[in-house]
Amino acid sequence: MSEIVLGVGASHSTLMNTHWDRVVHTDRAEAFRDALDAARRRVALARPDVVVIVGSNHFRGLWLDLVPAFTVGVGEVVAMGEAGTPKGPQRTDPEFARALAADLVEAGTEVAISARLQIDHGQSHAIQYLLGDLDVPVVPLVVNVFARPLPTLARCVQLGENLAKAVRKIAGERRVVVVASGGLSHRLPWPSDWADPQDDDEAFLVDAWTNGRGEWERYDRRRREIIVAARPTIFPEFDRAFLDDLAGGHLRRYASMTADELEAVAGNGGQELRTWLVMAAALGFVPGTPLVYAPMPEWLTGMGVAVLDPSEGDRRSASPAPESRLDPSEGDR
């Protein structure tokens, strides 16, 4: 029987790679980088045989011609390499990945599979900063967080719970680390609804998302210009409440939120928090340890890192859930 031995949640931003020299809040940036290093050491100490990376795809590996709610890479995995992230084929464990996908379906979560999955920084940023030189196979689990209709947060929690069940069914006594990549709060200069672009930039992005398969480079320069020119929008109060709930083992409460409610309090980029819910659910919502929170307007995102260790969770029971500090109506204040 295999087992999940550690969970990690970490924000990602390619601007960390390309715009470090333009950072104003250097103390925050260094604190986030140091927290990634600390999390990477925790992953290494966990001695994983495989790492499941739950992340998003920013329309560089999946396009609007087909966007499943959940996709498991069960064969070749190729990283795009955009903005200084890892590029090329990644080490994988197809036998484990196929068994995982099959057991997820048996448990009640129908996932799409890809025998040749192209990942972008929604997965490869975690490979770069949380795995580093650790030679361990990865299994990407891509969650649709950008192309509405989105999977409900409750469905993402169910995915995480079924992920834990599926891992326990897999023979071989593999030690599994589950990484969530994405979030915290941020607002991307993207249409919240791809079917309703509001200006020329949004229309361009929808065209790129629709027709980028096989020629994404043709769109990439202007895509990058749109991202870099975006006005930062971060919701620190939400981020701190979310990390407090993670520390207390109370993230399940977010399963009742709708996509619109989550966007109101965390921005359209906050939809990536589905990946954290999958990871936390797979760890049984054990109380976690936030390592850092760094609101980084230079990177457009509230950057956070946290670790969930089931062995620690066994020793410290979750405190009673306090009243939620979340009020979706406060999102635009």
Tab-separated table of C-alpha atoms in Angstrom:
chain	number	residue	atom	x	y	z
A	1	MET	CA	0.000	0.000	0.000
A	2	SER	CA	1.307	3.429	-0.933
A	3	GLU	CA	0.793	6.465	1.282
A	4	ILE	CA	0.781	10.250	1.150
A	5	VAL	CA	3.567	11.458	3.439
A	6	LEU	CA	3.504	15.225	2.873
A	7	GLY	CA	1.501	18.030	1.309
A	8	VAL	CA	2.856	21.369	0.117
A	9	GLY	CA	1.039	24.428	-1.179
A	10	ALA	CA	2.999	27.133	-2.998
A	11	SER	CA	2.196	30.123	-5.175
A	12	HIS	CA	3.789	30.477	-8.591
A	13	SER	CA	4.711	33.414	-10.810
A	14	THR	CA	7.008	33.510	-13.809
A	15	LEU	CA	7.675	37.168	-12.942
A	16	MET	CA	9.765	35.792	-10.094
A	17	ASN	CA	12.120	34.450	-12.778
A	18	THR	CA	12.019	37.351	-15.212
A	19	HIS	CA	11.519	40.464	-13.054
A	20	TRP	CA	13.497	39.869	-9.870
A	21	ASP	CA	15.626	42.916	-10.647
A	22	ARG	CA	12.508	45.113	-10.606
A	23	VAL	CA	11.328	43.998	-7.166
A	24	VAL	CA	10.685	46.806	-4.710
A	25	HIS	CA	9.590	44.667	-1.762
A	26	THR	CA	12.869	42.761	-1.613
A	27	ASP	CA	12.310	41.569	1.954
A	28	ARG	CA	9.023	39.937	0.955
A	29	ALA	CA	10.538	38.405	-2.188
A	30	GLU	CA	13.463	36.964	-0.252
A	31	ALA	CA	11.146	35.628	2.445
A	32	PHE	CA	9.066	33.843	-0.196
A	33	ARG	CA	12.153	32.410	-1.885
A	34	ASP	CA	13.494	31.231	1.486
A	35	ALA	CA	10.150	29.588	2.277
A	36	LEU	CA	10.282	27.728	-1.033
A	37	ASP	CA	13.757	26.512	-0.048
A	38	ALA	CA	12.444	25.366	3.332
A	39	ALA	CA	9.550	23.539	1.675
A	40	ARG	CA	11.952	21.936	-0.792
A	41	ARG	CA	13.988	20.608	2.119
A	42	ARG	CA	10.832	19.200	3.698
A	43	VAL	CA	10.009	17.425	0.435
A	44	ALA	CA	13.511	15.931	0.312
A	45	LEU	CA	13.275	14.793	3.946
A	46	ALA	CA	9.992	13.038	3.118
A	47	ARG	CA	11.926	10.772	0.708
A	48	PRO	CA	9.187	10.626	-1.929
A	49	ASP	CA	9.050	7.930	-4.565
A	50	VAL	CA	6.669	10.086	-6.625
A	51	VAL	CA	5.301	13.630	-6.453
A	52	VAL	CA	1.766	14.420	-7.576
A	53	ILE	CA	1.660	18.065	-8.691
A	54	VAL	CA	-1.821	19.539	-8.611
A	55	GLY	CA	-1.703	22.692	-10.705
A	56	SER	CA	-3.289	24.828	-13.361
A	57	ASN	CA	-2.595	25.272	-17.055
A	58	HIS	CA	-2.438	28.757	-18.528
A	59	PHE	CA	-3.572	27.758	-22.036
A	60	ARG	CA	-0.156	26.565	-23.126
A	61	GLY	CA	-0.755	22.836	-22.816
A	62	LEU	CA	-4.551	22.741	-22.839
A	63	TRP	CA	-6.594	25.006	-25.091
A	64	LEU	CA	-10.229	25.887	-25.473
A	65	ASP	CA	-10.672	23.161	-28.070
A	66	LEU	CA	-10.770	20.734	-25.129
A	67	VAL	CA	-10.534	21.626	-21.425
A	68	PRO	CA	-11.350	18.760	-19.048
A	69	ALA	CA	-12.145	19.577	-15.442
A	70	PHE	CA	-9.316	17.295	-14.273
A	71	THR	CA	-6.483	15.776	-16.326
A	72	VAL	CA	-3.853	13.266	-15.212
A	73	GLY	CA	-0.593	12.939	-17.129
A	74	VAL	CA	-0.168	9.173	-17.476
A	75	GLY	CA	2.713	9.001	-19.949
A	76	GLU	CA	5.144	11.506	-21.396
A	77	VAL	CA	5.191	14.895	-19.661
A	78	VAL	CA	6.853	17.819	-21.452
A	79	ALA	CA	7.413	21.190	-19.810
A	80	MET	CA	7.022	24.288	-21.992
A	81	GLY	CA	9.993	26.101	-20.485
A	82	GLU	CA	8.458	29.566	-20.637
A	83	ALA	CA	10.086	32.411	-18.675
A	84	GLY	CA	12.997	30.413	-17.328
A	85	THR	CA	11.025	27.456	-16.003
A	86	PRO	CA	12.144	23.863	-16.699
A	87	LYS	CA	11.867	22.775	-20.304
A	88	GLY	CA	11.539	19.424	-21.989
A	89	PRO	CA	10.617	15.889	-20.925
A	90	GLN	CA	10.202	15.309	-17.197
A	91	ARG	CA	10.818	12.125	-15.258
A	92	THR	CA	7.550	10.225	-14.815
A	93	ASP	CA	6.134	7.009	-13.377
A	94	PRO	CA	3.546	5.907	-15.975
A	95	GLU	CA	2.639	2.723	-14.087
A	96	PHE	CA	1.770	4.692	-10.949
A	97	ALA	CA	0.022	7.426	-12.929
A	98	ARG	CA	-2.190	5.002	-14.840
A	99	ALA	CA	-3.104	3.162	-11.656
A	100	LEU	CA	-3.893	6.478	-9.979
A	101	ALA	CA	-6.176	7.569	-12.817
A	102	ALA	CA	-7.977	4.224	-12.873
A	103	ASP	CA	-8.509	4.239	-9.123
A	104	LEU	CA	-9.759	7.829	-9.183
A	105	VAL	CA	-12.403	6.812	-11.689
A	106	GLU	CA	-13.348	3.789	-9.577
A	107	ALA	CA	-13.640	6.069	-6.542
A	108	GLY	CA	-16.068	8.321	-8.385
A	109	THR	CA	-13.953	11.102	-9.885
A	110	GLU	CA	-13.831	10.818	-13.668
A	111	VAL	CA	-10.514	12.262	-14.829
A	112	ALA	CA	-9.234	12.763	-18.342
A	113	ILE	CA	-5.879	11.214	-19.186
A	114	SER	CA	-3.062	12.394	-21.389
A	115	ALA	CA	-0.295	10.117	-22.636
A	116	ARG	CA	1.611	13.179	-23.863
A	117	LEU	CA	0.839	16.085	-21.548
A	118	GLN	CA	2.349	19.504	-22.083
A	119	ILE	CA	2.667	21.461	-18.840
A	120	ASP	CA	3.458	25.119	-18.241
A	121	HIS	CA	4.561	27.051	-15.166
A	122	GLY	CA	1.370	26.028	-13.388
A	123	GLN	CA	3.240	22.751	-12.819
A	124	SER	CA	6.866	23.410	-13.748
A	125	HIS	CA	7.363	26.321	-11.304
A	126	ALA	CA	6.852	23.739	-8.548
A	127	ILE	CA	9.299	21.363	-10.223
A	128	GLN	CA	11.853	24.173	-10.402
A	129	TYR	CA	11.586	25.442	-6.839
A	130	LEU	CA	10.201	22.554	-4.766
A	131	LEU	CA	12.000	19.620	-6.349
A	132	GLY	CA	15.187	21.248	-7.632
A	133	ASP	CA	17.862	18.575	-7.952
A	134	LEU	CA	15.664	15.915	-6.365
A	135	ASP	CA	15.493	13.115	-8.925
A	136	VAL	CA	11.919	11.971	-8.450
A	137	PRO	CA	9.135	11.194	-10.952
A	138	VAL	CA	6.164	13.535	-11.177
A	139	VAL	CA	2.507	12.956	-11.949
A	140	PRO	CA	0.740	16.147	-13.097
A	141	LEU	CA	-2.885	16.573	-12.085
A	142	VAL	CA	-4.212	19.599	-13.970
A	143	VAL	CA	-7.302	21.338	-12.614
A	144	ASN	CA	-9.288	23.653	-14.876
A	145	VAL	CA	-9.288	26.978	-13.038
A	146	PHE	CA	-9.615	29.425	-15.926
A	147	ALA	CA	-12.067	28.178	-18.580
A	148	ARG	CA	-15.606	28.473	-17.254
A	149	PRO	CA	-17.599	26.511	-16.330
A	150	LEU	CA	-15.141	25.541	-13.585
A	151	PRO	CA	-15.340	22.436	-11.423
A	152	THR	CA	-16.995	23.333	-8.141
A	153	LEU	CA	-14.837	23.697	-5.063
A	154	ALA	CA	-16.809	20.861	-3.480
A	155	ARG	CA	-15.888	18.652	-6.445
A	156	CYS	CA	-12.220	19.576	-5.945
A	157	VAL	CA	-12.442	18.532	-2.301
A	158	GLN	CA	-13.945	15.223	-3.417
A	159	LEU	CA	-11.089	14.828	-5.901
A	160	GLY	CA	-8.562	15.244	-3.092
A	161	GLU	CA	-10.344	12.740	-0.882
A	162	ASN	CA	-10.508	10.237	-3.725
A	163	LEU	CA	-6.850	10.902	-4.504
A	164	ALA	CA	-5.972	9.741	-1.002
A	165	LYS	CA	-8.110	6.608	-1.427
A	166	ALA	CA	-6.526	5.887	-4.813
A	167	VAL	CA	-2.973	6.249	-3.488
A	168	ARG	CA	-3.690	3.800	-0.662
A	169	LYS	CA	-4.877	1.214	-3.197
A	170	ILE	CA	-1.687	1.328	-5.274
A	171	ALA	CA	0.728	-1.491	-4.556
A	172	GLY	CA	4.430	-0.984	-4.046
A	173	GLU	CA	4.575	1.007	-0.810
A	174	ARG	CA	5.428	4.232	-2.604
A	175	ARG	CA	5.880	7.364	-0.533
A	176	VAL	CA	3.855	10.127	-2.195
A	177	VAL	CA	4.123	13.888	-1.813
A	178	VAL	CA	1.218	16.015	-3.054
A	179	VAL	CA	2.072	19.558	-4.170
A	180	ALA	CA	-0.492	22.275	-4.879
A	181	SER	CA	0.765	24.990	-7.219
A	182	GLY	CA	-1.068	28.299	-7.633
A	183	GLY	CA	-2.766	31.178	-5.823
A	184	LEU	CA	-3.098	32.990	-3.511
A	185	SER	CA	-5.262	35.977	-4.393
A	186	HIS	CA	-4.591	37.888	-7.589
A	187	ARG	CA	-6.389	39.332	-10.549
A	188	LEU	CA	-5.101	38.431	-13.983
A	189	PRO	CA	-5.704	40.708	-16.992
A	190	TRP	CA	-7.785	37.918	-18.472
A	191	PRO	CA	-11.496	37.703	-19.195
A	192	SER	CA	-13.255	36.124	-16.252
A	193	ASP	CA	-15.483	34.473	-18.855
A	194	TRP	CA	-13.700	33.490	-22.061
A	195	ALA	CA	-17.019	33.710	-23.947
A	196	ASP	CA	-17.383	37.411	-23.099
A	197	PRO	CA	-14.135	39.362	-23.688
A	198	GLN	CA	-14.448	43.020	-22.719
A	199	ASP	CA	-11.692	44.685	-24.804
A	200	ASP	CA	-9.088	44.068	-27.521
A	201	ASP	CA	-6.557	42.543	-25.123
A	202	GLU	CA	-9.099	40.088	-23.775
A	203	ALA	CA	-10.232	39.222	-27.307
A	204	PHE	CA	-6.590	38.584	-28.254
A	205	LEU	CA	-6.131	36.285	-25.273
A	206	VAL	CA	-9.258	34.295	-26.120
A	207	ASP	CA	-7.955	33.915	-29.677
A	208	ALA	CA	-4.647	32.646	-28.271
A	209	TRP	CA	-6.438	30.221	-25.961
A	210	THR	CA	-8.542	28.927	-28.843
A	211	ASN	CA	-5.938	28.690	-31.596
A	212	GLY	CA	-2.636	28.330	-29.758
A	213	ARG	CA	-2.224	24.590	-30.075
A	214	GLY	CA	0.990	23.948	-31.953
A	215	GLU	CA	1.868	27.634	-32.355
A	216	TRP	CA	1.647	29.195	-28.890
A	217	GLU	CA	4.920	31.093	-29.507
A	218	ARG	CA	3.102	33.248	-32.076
A	219	TYR	CA	0.978	34.710	-29.292
A	220	ASP	CA	3.498	34.732	-26.486
A	221	ARG	CA	5.115	38.151	-26.883
A	222	ARG	CA	1.865	40.098	-26.675
A	223	ARG	CA	0.559	37.777	-23.963
A	224	ARG	CA	3.633	38.672	-21.944
A	225	GLU	CA	3.164	42.382	-22.567
A	226	ILE	CA	-0.421	42.195	-21.320
A	227	ILE	CA	0.635	40.399	-18.148
A	228	VAL	CA	3.520	42.751	-17.355
A	229	ALA	CA	1.329	45.830	-17.878
A	230	ALA	CA	-1.416	44.577	-15.563
A	231	ARG	CA	-2.401	46.549	-12.470
A	232	PRO	CA	-1.716	44.484	-9.332
A	233	THR	CA	-4.824	43.488	-7.408
A	234	ILE	CA	-4.220	41.445	-4.260
A	235	PHE	CA	-6.516	40.707	-1.314
A	236	PRO	CA	-4.235	40.289	1.735
A	237	GLU	CA	-7.089	39.965	4.219
A	238	PHE	CA	-8.473	37.001	2.316
A	239	ASP	CA	-5.031	35.421	1.954
A	240	ARG	CA	-4.295	35.660	5.660
A	241	ALA	CA	-7.709	34.216	6.542
A	242	PHE	CA	-7.127	31.340	4.103
A	243	LEU	CA	-3.723	30.540	5.614
A	244	ASP	CA	-5.169	30.798	9.125
A	245	ASP	CA	-7.805	28.257	8.118
A	246	LEU	CA	-5.109	26.023	6.656
A	247	ALA	CA	-3.199	26.201	9.938
A	248	GLY	CA	-6.326	25.255	11.871
A	249	GLY	CA	-7.333	22.433	9.545
A	250	HIS	CA	-10.472	24.273	8.415
A	251	LEU	CA	-10.070	24.565	4.625
A	252	ARG	CA	-13.076	22.335	4.024
A	253	ARG	CA	-15.318	25.351	4.696
A	254	TYR	CA	-14.306	26.822	1.309
A	255	ALA	CA	-16.020	23.931	-0.489
A	256	SER	CA	-19.345	25.740	-0.179
A	257	MET	CA	-18.183	28.815	-2.107
A	258	THR	CA	-19.192	29.397	-5.700
A	259	ALA	CA	-16.754	30.470	-8.398
A	260	ASP	CA	-18.273	33.964	-8.373
A	261	GLU	CA	-17.911	34.234	-4.594
A	262	LEU	CA	-14.291	33.128	-4.734
A	263	GLU	CA	-13.506	35.619	-7.491
A	264	ALA	CA	-15.114	38.426	-5.484
A	265	VAL	CA	-12.789	37.883	-2.516
A	266	ALA	CA	-9.638	36.569	-4.240
A	267	GLY	CA	-9.705	37.702	-7.885
A	268	ASN	CA	-9.974	35.548	-10.971
A	269	GLY	CA	-6.478	34.205	-10.278
A	270	GLY	CA	-7.734	33.081	-6.896
A	271	GLN	CA	-9.593	30.298	-8.707
A	272	GLU	CA	-6.244	28.477	-8.529
A	273	LEU	CA	-6.933	27.839	-4.848
A	274	ARG	CA	-8.827	24.782	-6.046
A	275	THR	CA	-5.398	23.136	-6.202
A	276	TRP	CA	-4.808	23.861	-2.497
A	277	LEU	CA	-8.193	22.354	-1.634
A	278	VAL	CA	-7.355	19.188	-3.592
A	279	MET	CA	-4.039	18.891	-1.758
A	280	ALA	CA	-5.497	19.631	1.685
A	281	ALA	CA	-8.333	17.162	1.163
A	282	ALA	CA	-5.827	14.494	0.114
A	283	LEU	CA	-4.049	15.107	3.434
A	284	GLY	CA	-7.328	14.768	5.338
A	285	PHE	CA	-7.372	18.502	6.150
A	286	VAL	CA	-4.747	18.020	8.848
A	287	PRO	CA	-3.637	21.312	10.429
A	288	GLY	CA	-0.811	22.783	8.358
A	289	THR	CA	2.106	25.140	8.840
A	290	PRO	CA	2.171	28.336	6.767
A	291	LEU	CA	5.810	29.209	6.108
A	292	VAL	CA	5.306	32.644	4.590
A	293	TYR	CA	2.824	35.134	3.268
A	294	ALA	CA	4.219	37.802	0.957
A	295	PRO	CA	1.886	40.108	-0.986
A	296	MET	CA	3.940	40.843	-4.104
A	297	PRO	CA	2.438	43.493	-6.395
A	298	GLU	CA	5.550	43.184	-8.568
A	299	TRP	CA	4.505	39.596	-9.279
A	300	LEU	CA	0.760	40.396	-9.289
A	301	THR	CA	0.059	37.796	-6.604
A	302	GLY	CA	-0.269	37.135	-2.915
A	303	MET	CA	2.536	34.606	-2.522
A	304	GLY	CA	2.272	31.887	0.087
A	305	VAL	CA	3.947	28.618	1.053
A	306	ALA	CA	2.602	26.032	3.488
A	307	VAL	CA	3.342	22.463	4.535
A	308	LEU	CA	0.883	19.793	5.688
A	309	ASP	CA	2.539	16.894	7.471
A	310	PRO	CA	0.200	14.031	8.424
A	311	SER	CA	2.584	12.821	11.129
A	312	GLU	CA	2.379	16.222	12.790
A	313	GLY	CA	-1.373	16.274	12.248
A	314	ASP	CA	-1.680	13.034	14.200
A	315	ARG	CA	0.021	14.713	17.156
A	316	ARG	CA	-1.897	17.991	17.067
A	317	SER	CA	-5.634	17.777	16.644
A	318	ALA	CA	-7.425	20.563	14.828
A	319	SER	CA	-8.880	23.260	17.027
A	320	PRO	CA	-12.646	23.853	16.858
A	321	ALA	CA	-13.475	25.774	13.706
A	322	PRO	CA	-13.951	29.469	14.485
A	323	GLU	CA	-16.500	31.558	12.698
A	324	SER	CA	-15.262	32.249	9.188
A	325	ARG	CA	-13.734	35.661	8.603
A	326	LEU	CA	-14.807	35.410	4.987
A	327	ASP	CA	-17.603	37.550	3.610
A	328	PRO	CA	-17.855	37.387	-0.195
A	329	SER	CA	-19.412	40.865	-0.200
A	330	GLU	CA	-16.122	42.313	1.049
A	331	GLY	CA	-14.192	41.331	-2.048
A	332	ASP	CA	-14.287	44.714	-3.783
A	333	ARG	CA	-13.831	46.933	-0.750
